[in-house]
Amino acid sequence: MAQVVVVTSGKGGVGKTTSTAALGAALAQDGDKVVVIDFDVGLRNLDLVLGAERRVVFDLINVIHGVAKLPQALIRDKRLENLQLLPTSQTRDKDALTEDGVAKVIEELREKFDWIICDSPAGIERGATMAMRYADSAIIVTNPEVSSVRDADRIVGLLDSKTAKAERGERVDKHLLITRYNPSQAARGEMLSIDDMLEILSIPLLGIVPESREVLRASNVGSPVTLNNALSAPARAYFDAARRLKGKEIPVHVPHEGTGIFNKLFGRKAA
Amino acid sequence: MSFFTFFRRGSALVARERLQILLAHERAASSHPDLLGILREEILAVIGRHVAFEPDKVLIKMDRGKFVSTLAVDIEIPNDHGASAAKSPHGRLTLGLEHADGVPAMNQSVV
């Protein structure tokens, strides 16, 4: 039974696209059939983060408007045969998304995939509401920072009112994914703690992705971090998050400062 | 949490408190979208049914405080008692509304 998951946040730049790519790849690496859909019409980037930017011919908007058939628009990842991308248009705007069109595309994808992961644009307008419209569950990506947490709370409100599931009187399952977590800042009390965020938002925790240079390295070369450096801290966090998404009970590992002698002596002062 | 952290809670504590207050407000506002705005419209409609007033002589003030929100409606009503017109050409109806914990309390005065 296919699961439709929206990766959303409200605020921009918190790591929605990075997380969509990393989680989609992690699920595909585990053997599941995954399609990731870019809903950021006009500002697509999921293709770039996945290294497929030169292979886009048709897109979601073409499929919705009947210009292309769905299989023509799907791009199979060159490294993971279980992972496919449905890119969006770079030239149209978000009004090109119609509710019926999106519904049809998602219904068709449900036949072929285990996971349909919708990468939402920032904001709370049409692109974002279309991305969450048919979701069974939502991953709310949040940084430990006040504006990001506030916007996450707004998005929770939308998930509870504007989704097809909410309108049927059901609930969209929500998962909190904390990204760009900096253990040393948290230890100094300069960054909202995990407990603070869970208490404020009251959404179950899917994972904590530490701030890491590996994330930038992976996007530089167009590869999800779980593929580019599977042993890195962010990749391990995404693998665990993907397993939790599949219902496995794995204790959440809160990234902490290194325990080496250098950190013991100087860690508190280091930025 | 280490000994160090316990004695030197940084700015995260401020962030948490600010967020808790803000979100409590925003959640209440989204469950009652613009409650004070709706009240304002309806109060004006009720008064308009009984008393003629000019829309541009209506002063509306809304304040959202930390725990209490206030709505003050000040309406200048033309006084059509011809005799006293020169001395006191207008009457004034003032309505005040305080809103805390979902229990509206009203007070009013007519001058």
Tab-separated table of C-alpha atoms in Angstrom:
chain	number	residue	atom	x	y	z
A	1	MET	CA	0.000	0.000	0.000
A	2	ALA	CA	1.583	3.243	-1.174
A	3	GLN	CA	2.267	5.994	1.321
A	4	VAL	CA	2.062	9.634	0.236
A	5	VAL	CA	4.401	11.753	2.352
A	6	VAL	CA	4.779	15.519	2.143
A	7	VAL	CA	8.064	17.093	3.202
A	8	THR	CA	7.145	20.573	4.337
A	9	SER	CA	8.225	23.392	6.666
A	10	GLY	CA	6.690	26.780	5.953
A	11	LYS	CA	10.045	28.480	6.183
A	12	GLY	CA	12.491	28.284	3.298
A	13	GLY	CA	16.058	27.063	3.448
A	14	VAL	CA	15.582	24.613	6.309
A	15	GLY	CA	16.419	21.514	4.256
A	16	LYS	CA	13.205	20.231	2.652
A	17	THR	CA	14.770	19.362	-0.694
A	18	THR	CA	17.931	17.926	0.863
A	19	SER	CA	15.780	15.814	3.195
A	20	THR	CA	13.451	14.677	0.394
A	21	ALA	CA	16.444	13.501	-1.628
A	22	ALA	CA	18.173	11.852	1.336
A	23	LEU	CA	15.067	10.081	2.668
A	24	GLY	CA	13.903	9.055	-0.802
A	25	ALA	CA	17.314	7.570	-1.533
A	26	ALA	CA	17.514	5.901	1.911
A	27	LEU	CA	14.136	4.184	1.352
A	28	ALA	CA	15.199	3.115	-2.162
A	29	GLN	CA	18.524	1.838	-0.816
A	30	ASP	CA	16.456	-0.297	1.538
A	31	GLY	CA	14.667	-1.856	-1.457
A	32	ASP	CA	11.437	0.157	-1.533
A	33	LYS	CA	10.105	1.711	-4.738
A	34	VAL	CA	10.219	5.461	-4.335
A	35	VAL	CA	9.173	8.467	-6.387
A	36	VAL	CA	10.058	11.988	-5.278
A	37	ILE	CA	7.949	14.843	-6.683
A	38	ASP	CA	9.058	18.453	-6.879
A	39	PHE	CA	6.147	20.821	-6.109
A	40	ASP	CA	8.216	23.999	-6.198
A	41	VAL	CA	6.849	25.187	-9.537
A	42	GLY	CA	9.058	27.862	-11.071
A	43	LEU	CA	11.924	27.246	-8.641
A	44	ARG	CA	12.633	23.554	-9.052
A	45	ASN	CA	15.749	22.205	-7.371
A	46	LEU	CA	15.125	18.585	-6.511
A	47	ASP	CA	16.474	17.650	-9.966
A	48	LEU	CA	19.700	19.499	-9.194
A	49	VAL	CA	20.158	17.986	-5.740
A	50	LEU	CA	19.643	14.525	-7.278
A	51	GLY	CA	22.033	15.210	-10.156
A	52	ALA	CA	19.291	14.831	-12.793
A	53	GLU	CA	19.093	18.449	-13.949
A	54	ARG	CA	20.213	17.660	-17.496
A	55	ARG	CA	17.748	14.822	-17.959
A	56	VAL	CA	14.508	16.764	-17.468
A	57	VAL	CA	12.357	16.665	-20.607
A	58	PHE	CA	8.757	16.597	-19.389
A	59	ASP	CA	7.474	17.541	-15.963
A	60	LEU	CA	4.549	17.370	-13.532
A	61	ILE	CA	2.841	20.383	-15.121
A	62	ASN	CA	3.075	18.785	-18.594
A	63	VAL	CA	1.439	15.640	-17.208
A	64	ILE	CA	-1.321	17.622	-15.477
A	65	HIS	CA	-2.039	19.531	-18.691
A	66	GLY	CA	-2.002	16.392	-20.825
A	67	VAL	CA	1.094	17.387	-22.798
A	68	ALA	CA	2.966	14.262	-21.691
A	69	LYS	CA	2.132	10.876	-20.186
A	70	LEU	CA	3.335	10.177	-16.658
A	71	PRO	CA	5.994	7.578	-17.634
A	72	GLN	CA	7.530	10.118	-20.030
A	73	ALA	CA	8.050	12.603	-17.214
A	74	LEU	CA	9.506	10.179	-14.664
A	75	ILE	CA	13.311	10.145	-14.451
A	76	ARG	CA	14.973	7.017	-13.102
A	77	ASP	CA	17.989	7.649	-10.869
A	78	LYS	CA	21.219	6.424	-12.460
A	79	ARG	CA	22.559	4.973	-9.217
A	80	LEU	CA	19.391	3.626	-7.606
A	81	GLU	CA	16.985	1.835	-9.896
A	82	ASN	CA	14.235	1.987	-7.256
A	83	LEU	CA	14.314	5.775	-7.121
A	84	GLN	CA	12.503	7.979	-9.611
A	85	LEU	CA	12.011	11.723	-9.865
A	86	LEU	CA	8.997	13.621	-11.123
A	87	PRO	CA	10.391	17.103	-11.744
A	88	THR	CA	8.343	20.261	-11.986
A	89	SER	CA	8.296	23.138	-14.421
A	90	GLN	CA	10.878	25.889	-14.316
A	91	THR	CA	8.876	28.263	-16.497
A	92	ARG	CA	5.290	27.996	-15.290
A	93	ASP	CA	3.962	29.239	-11.958
A	94	LYS	CA	2.152	27.581	-9.101
A	95	ASP	CA	-1.275	28.315	-10.577
A	96	ALA	CA	-0.506	25.647	-13.181
A	97	LEU	CA	-1.139	23.061	-10.432
A	98	THR	CA	-4.768	21.956	-10.360
A	99	GLU	CA	-6.302	19.963	-7.563
A	100	ASP	CA	-7.783	17.359	-9.915
A	101	GLY	CA	-4.559	17.138	-11.917
A	102	VAL	CA	-2.461	16.496	-8.829
A	103	ALA	CA	-5.006	13.952	-7.562
A	104	LYS	CA	-4.846	12.009	-10.832
A	105	VAL	CA	-1.049	11.955	-10.921
A	106	ILE	CA	-0.860	10.757	-7.315
A	107	GLU	CA	-3.468	8.042	-7.922
A	108	GLU	CA	-1.460	6.766	-10.870
A	109	LEU	CA	1.785	6.808	-8.879
A	110	ARG	CA	0.130	4.877	-6.035
A	111	GLU	CA	-0.109	1.879	-8.384
A	112	LYS	CA	3.611	1.761	-9.034
A	113	PHE	CA	5.430	2.903	-5.912
A	114	ASP	CA	5.680	2.177	-2.201
A	115	TRP	CA	6.518	5.786	-1.351
A	116	ILE	CA	5.410	9.015	-3.001
A	117	ILE	CA	7.401	11.811	-1.434
A	118	CYS	CA	6.196	15.336	-2.197
A	119	ASP	CA	8.809	18.063	-1.807
A	120	SER	CA	6.849	21.177	-0.835
A	121	PRO	CA	7.873	24.716	-1.689
A	122	ALA	CA	8.345	27.181	1.166
A	123	GLY	CA	5.412	29.346	2.163
A	124	ILE	CA	1.754	28.546	2.736
A	125	GLU	CA	0.349	29.293	-0.692
A	126	ARG	CA	-0.898	27.132	-3.538
A	127	GLY	CA	2.310	25.185	-4.179
A	128	ALA	CA	2.563	24.226	-0.520
A	129	THR	CA	-1.121	23.389	-0.099
A	130	MET	CA	-1.073	21.287	-3.292
A	131	ALA	CA	1.996	19.389	-2.074
A	132	MET	CA	0.234	18.444	1.176
A	133	ARG	CA	-3.252	18.027	-0.314
A	134	TYR	CA	-3.245	14.220	-0.728
A	135	ALA	CA	-0.650	13.327	1.898
A	136	ASP	CA	-1.147	10.405	4.261
A	137	SER	CA	1.631	11.697	6.461
A	138	ALA	CA	3.870	14.736	6.751
A	139	ILE	CA	7.488	15.309	7.614
A	140	ILE	CA	7.909	18.775	9.067
A	141	VAL	CA	11.491	19.912	8.618
A	142	THR	CA	12.566	22.390	11.261
A	143	ASN	CA	15.791	24.052	12.347
A	144	PRO	CA	16.363	24.787	16.043
A	145	GLU	CA	15.601	28.453	15.477
A	146	VAL	CA	12.598	30.602	16.406
A	147	SER	CA	11.260	31.551	12.965
A	148	SER	CA	11.515	28.004	11.709
A	149	VAL	CA	9.628	26.629	14.736
A	150	ARG	CA	6.923	29.268	14.423
A	151	ASP	CA	6.397	28.470	10.737
A	152	ALA	CA	6.342	24.742	11.493
A	153	ASP	CA	3.455	25.413	13.865
A	154	ARG	CA	1.563	27.242	11.106
A	155	ILE	CA	2.101	24.280	8.796
A	156	VAL	CA	0.696	21.907	11.428
A	157	GLY	CA	-2.453	24.041	11.404
A	158	LEU	CA	-2.705	23.735	7.610
A	159	LEU	CA	-2.153	19.975	7.702
A	160	ASP	CA	-5.070	19.753	10.125
A	161	SER	CA	-7.391	21.845	7.948
A	162	LYS	CA	-6.413	22.005	4.277
A	163	THR	CA	-5.610	18.396	3.417
A	164	ALA	CA	-8.010	15.921	1.827
A	165	LYS	CA	-7.536	13.669	4.854
A	166	ALA	CA	-8.430	16.482	7.285
A	167	GLU	CA	-11.542	17.265	5.244
A	168	ARG	CA	-12.616	13.632	5.572
A	169	GLY	CA	-12.238	13.995	9.330
A	170	GLU	CA	-9.039	11.945	9.454
A	171	ARG	CA	-5.624	13.034	10.668
A	172	VAL	CA	-2.440	13.414	8.665
A	173	ASP	CA	0.336	11.676	10.650
A	174	LYS	CA	3.008	14.208	11.499
A	175	HIS	CA	6.706	13.657	12.047
A	176	LEU	CA	9.251	16.237	13.132
A	177	LEU	CA	12.634	16.173	11.424
A	178	ILE	CA	15.126	18.522	13.045
A	179	THR	CA	17.944	19.536	10.716
A	180	ARG	CA	21.098	21.631	11.091
A	181	TYR	CA	21.319	20.711	14.757
A	182	ASN	CA	24.551	21.974	16.252
A	183	PRO	CA	25.471	19.966	19.375
A	184	SER	CA	28.035	22.392	20.735
A	185	GLN	CA	25.702	25.379	20.448
A	186	ALA	CA	22.942	23.321	22.057
A	187	ALA	CA	25.279	22.325	24.895
A	188	ARG	CA	26.059	25.978	25.533
A	189	GLY	CA	22.358	26.785	25.695
A	190	GLU	CA	22.599	28.935	22.585
A	191	MET	CA	20.309	26.777	20.494
A	192	LEU	CA	16.812	25.476	21.225
A	193	SER	CA	17.197	21.980	22.638
A	194	ILE	CA	15.454	18.921	21.230
A	195	ASP	CA	13.246	18.804	24.334
A	196	ASP	CA	12.298	22.462	23.885
A	197	MET	CA	11.243	21.843	20.292
A	198	LEU	CA	9.286	18.701	21.072
A	199	GLU	CA	7.519	20.423	23.933
A	200	ILE	CA	6.624	23.492	21.876
A	201	LEU	CA	5.464	21.688	18.731
A	202	SER	CA	4.255	18.407	20.291
A	203	ILE	CA	4.923	16.322	17.190
A	204	PRO	CA	6.686	12.933	17.417
A	205	LEU	CA	10.343	13.069	16.469
A	206	LEU	CA	11.444	11.360	13.251
A	207	GLY	CA	15.098	12.231	13.519
A	208	ILE	CA	17.819	14.753	14.218
A	209	VAL	CA	20.205	15.603	11.413
A	210	PRO	CA	23.348	17.303	12.682
A	211	GLU	CA	24.820	20.318	10.929
A	212	SER	CA	27.504	18.884	8.682
A	213	ARG	CA	29.726	19.831	5.779
A	214	GLU	CA	28.768	16.504	4.198
A	215	VAL	CA	25.340	17.897	3.294
A	216	LEU	CA	26.845	20.668	1.176
A	217	ARG	CA	29.390	18.302	-0.331
A	218	ALA	CA	26.609	15.969	-1.442
A	219	SER	CA	24.513	18.718	-3.027
A	220	ASN	CA	27.611	20.101	-4.789
A	221	VAL	CA	27.959	16.837	-6.683
A	222	GLY	CA	24.238	16.147	-7.114
A	223	SER	CA	23.997	13.101	-4.906
A	224	PRO	CA	21.790	12.453	-1.863
A	225	VAL	CA	23.945	12.464	1.262
A	226	THR	CA	22.919	8.873	2.034
A	227	LEU	CA	24.549	7.795	-1.238
A	228	ASN	CA	27.441	10.208	-1.332
A	229	ASN	CA	28.801	9.364	2.091
A	230	ALA	CA	26.667	6.681	3.699
A	231	LEU	CA	28.779	6.592	6.857
A	232	SER	CA	28.644	10.315	7.584
A	233	ALA	CA	26.638	11.544	10.575
A	234	PRO	CA	23.854	13.182	8.515
A	235	ALA	CA	23.528	10.071	6.300
A	236	ARG	CA	23.173	7.823	9.349
A	237	ALA	CA	20.556	10.189	10.756
A	238	TYR	CA	18.588	9.994	7.493
A	239	PHE	CA	18.863	6.183	7.337
A	240	ASP	CA	17.464	5.962	10.878
A	241	ALA	CA	14.704	8.449	10.029
A	242	ALA	CA	13.760	6.360	6.966
A	243	ARG	CA	13.522	3.215	9.117
A	244	ARG	CA	11.343	5.037	11.652
A	245	LEU	CA	9.137	6.177	8.779
A	246	LYS	CA	8.689	2.492	7.948
A	247	GLY	CA	7.477	1.940	11.476
A	248	LYS	CA	10.641	0.527	13.045
A	249	GLU	CA	11.270	1.521	16.616
A	250	ILE	CA	14.772	2.930	16.778
A	251	PRO	CA	15.832	5.112	19.687
A	252	VAL	CA	16.695	8.638	18.562
A	253	HIS	CA	20.346	9.446	18.913
A	254	VAL	CA	20.871	13.057	19.987
A	255	PRO	CA	24.109	14.217	18.375
A	256	HIS	CA	26.541	15.317	21.045
A	257	GLU	CA	29.884	16.994	21.102
A	258	GLY	CA	32.918	14.882	20.435
A	259	THR	CA	34.408	13.276	23.509
A	260	GLY	CA	38.028	13.563	22.422
A	261	ILE	CA	40.533	15.268	24.648
A	262	PHE	CA	40.517	18.324	22.401
A	263	ASN	CA	36.785	18.754	22.811
A	264	LYS	CA	36.980	18.220	26.548
A	265	LEU	CA	39.533	20.978	26.857
A	266	PHE	CA	38.430	23.412	24.201
A	267	GLY	CA	35.064	22.251	22.894
A	268	ARG	CA	33.054	24.755	24.901
A	269	LYS	CA	34.927	27.644	23.437
A	270	ALA	CA	35.034	26.432	19.867
A	271	ALA	CA	32.396	27.926	17.603
B	1	MET	CA	22.586	18.747	30.493
B	2	SER	CA	25.890	19.421	32.135
B	3	PHE	CA	26.846	21.354	35.238
B	4	PHE	CA	28.113	24.054	32.916
B	5	THR	CA	24.814	24.387	31.064
B	6	PHE	CA	22.795	24.467	34.265
B	7	PHE	CA	24.422	27.640	35.449
B	8	ARG	CA	24.686	29.328	32.107
B	9	ARG	CA	21.494	28.833	30.173
B	10	GLY	CA	22.094	30.872	27.092
B	11	SER	CA	19.735	32.625	24.735
B	12	ALA	CA	17.882	29.363	23.998
B	13	LEU	CA	15.863	29.916	27.172
B	14	VAL	CA	14.689	33.276	25.862
B	15	ALA	CA	13.884	31.687	22.492
B	16	ARG	CA	11.783	29.015	24.152
B	17	GLU	CA	9.802	31.485	26.246
B	18	ARG	CA	9.172	33.827	23.336
B	19	LEU	CA	7.964	30.954	21.186
B	20	GLN	CA	5.673	29.565	23.874
B	21	ILE	CA	3.915	32.904	24.314
B	22	LEU	CA	3.721	33.646	20.599
B	23	LEU	CA	2.409	30.238	19.601
B	24	ALA	CA	-0.200	30.236	22.362
B	25	HIS	CA	-1.542	33.412	20.777
B	26	GLU	CA	-1.320	32.268	17.202
B	27	ARG	CA	-3.000	28.948	17.927
B	28	ALA	CA	-5.866	30.735	19.665
B	29	ALA	CA	-6.143	33.171	16.765
B	30	SER	CA	-6.288	30.425	14.147
B	31	SER	CA	-9.040	28.558	15.991
B	32	HIS	CA	-11.046	31.832	16.131
B	33	PRO	CA	-9.933	33.605	12.985
B	34	ASP	CA	-10.148	37.306	13.700
B	35	LEU	CA	-12.689	37.055	16.501
B	36	LEU	CA	-12.329	40.716	17.411
B	37	GLY	CA	-12.737	41.730	13.770
B	38	ILE	CA	-16.005	39.806	13.487
B	39	LEU	CA	-17.263	41.293	16.758
B	40	ARG	CA	-16.446	44.765	15.511
B	41	GLU	CA	-18.457	44.269	12.305
B	42	GLU	CA	-21.440	42.867	14.144
B	43	ILE	CA	-21.450	45.515	16.857
B	44	LEU	CA	-21.409	48.253	14.228
B	45	ALA	CA	-24.238	46.558	12.332
B	46	VAL	CA	-26.391	46.377	15.475
B	47	ILE	CA	-25.765	50.004	16.382
B	48	GLY	CA	-26.356	51.051	12.771
B	49	ARG	CA	-29.830	49.528	12.918
B	50	HIS	CA	-30.885	51.836	15.736
B	51	VAL	CA	-28.696	54.894	15.487
B	52	ALA	CA	-27.545	56.743	12.381
B	53	PHE	CA	-23.847	57.484	12.338
B	54	GLU	CA	-21.281	58.384	9.748
B	55	PRO	CA	-18.815	55.606	9.056
B	56	ASP	CA	-15.873	57.999	9.072
B	57	LYS	CA	-16.817	59.164	12.562
B	58	VAL	CA	-16.144	55.735	13.972
B	59	LEU	CA	-12.932	55.212	15.869
B	60	ILE	CA	-11.889	51.613	16.361
B	61	LYS	CA	-8.960	50.550	18.438
B	62	MET	CA	-7.787	46.991	18.861
B	63	ASP	CA	-4.961	45.992	21.119
B	64	ARG	CA	-3.537	42.546	21.505
B	65	GLY	CA	-1.769	42.233	24.806
B	66	LYS	CA	0.079	39.337	26.325
B	67	PHE	CA	-2.910	37.985	28.224
B	68	VAL	CA	-5.783	40.316	27.352
B	69	SER	CA	-6.958	41.760	24.051
B	70	THR	CA	-9.035	44.922	23.998
B	71	LEU	CA	-11.466	46.328	21.467
B	72	ALA	CA	-12.641	49.917	21.822
B	73	VAL	CA	-15.299	51.305	19.493
B	74	ASP	CA	-15.912	55.041	19.689
B	75	ILE	CA	-18.802	56.259	17.533
B	76	GLU	CA	-19.719	59.872	17.098
B	77	ILE	CA	-23.482	60.164	16.661
B	78	PRO	CA	-25.008	63.305	15.127
B	79	ASN	CA	-27.387	64.873	17.586
B	80	ASP	CA	-30.571	65.946	15.833
B	81	HIS	CA	-32.269	67.706	18.769
B	82	GLY	CA	-32.394	71.044	16.996
B	83	ALA	CA	-32.463	73.251	20.103
B	84	SER	CA	-29.266	72.156	21.778
B	85	ALA	CA	-27.464	71.683	18.492
B	86	ALA	CA	-25.287	74.718	18.843
B	87	LYS	CA	-24.124	73.830	22.319
B	88	SER	CA	-23.671	70.097	21.968
B	89	PRO	CA	-23.874	68.979	18.338
B	90	HIS	CA	-22.870	65.374	18.923
B	91	GLY	CA	-23.443	62.463	21.197
B	92	ARG	CA	-20.867	59.798	21.677
B	93	LEU	CA	-21.249	56.108	22.221
B	94	THR	CA	-18.257	54.300	23.550
B	95	LEU	CA	-18.007	50.564	23.723
B	96	GLY	CA	-15.157	48.752	25.321
B	97	LEU	CA	-14.487	45.065	25.080
B	98	GLU	CA	-11.874	43.083	26.867
B	99	HIS	CA	-11.122	39.562	25.875
B	100	ALA	CA	-9.171	37.170	28.028
B	101	ASP	CA	-9.250	33.376	28.202
B	102	GLY	CA	-12.140	33.245	25.776
B	103	VAL	CA	-14.530	35.090	28.119
B	104	PRO	CA	-15.582	38.415	26.689
B	105	ALA	CA	-16.423	41.121	29.235
B	106	MET	CA	-18.141	44.271	28.062
B	107	ASN	CA	-18.592	47.717	29.411
B	108	GLN	CA	-20.208	50.659	27.744
B	109	SER	CA	-20.878	54.283	28.296
B	110	VAL	CA	-23.065	56.781	26.510
B	111	VAL	CA	-22.088	60.426	26.715
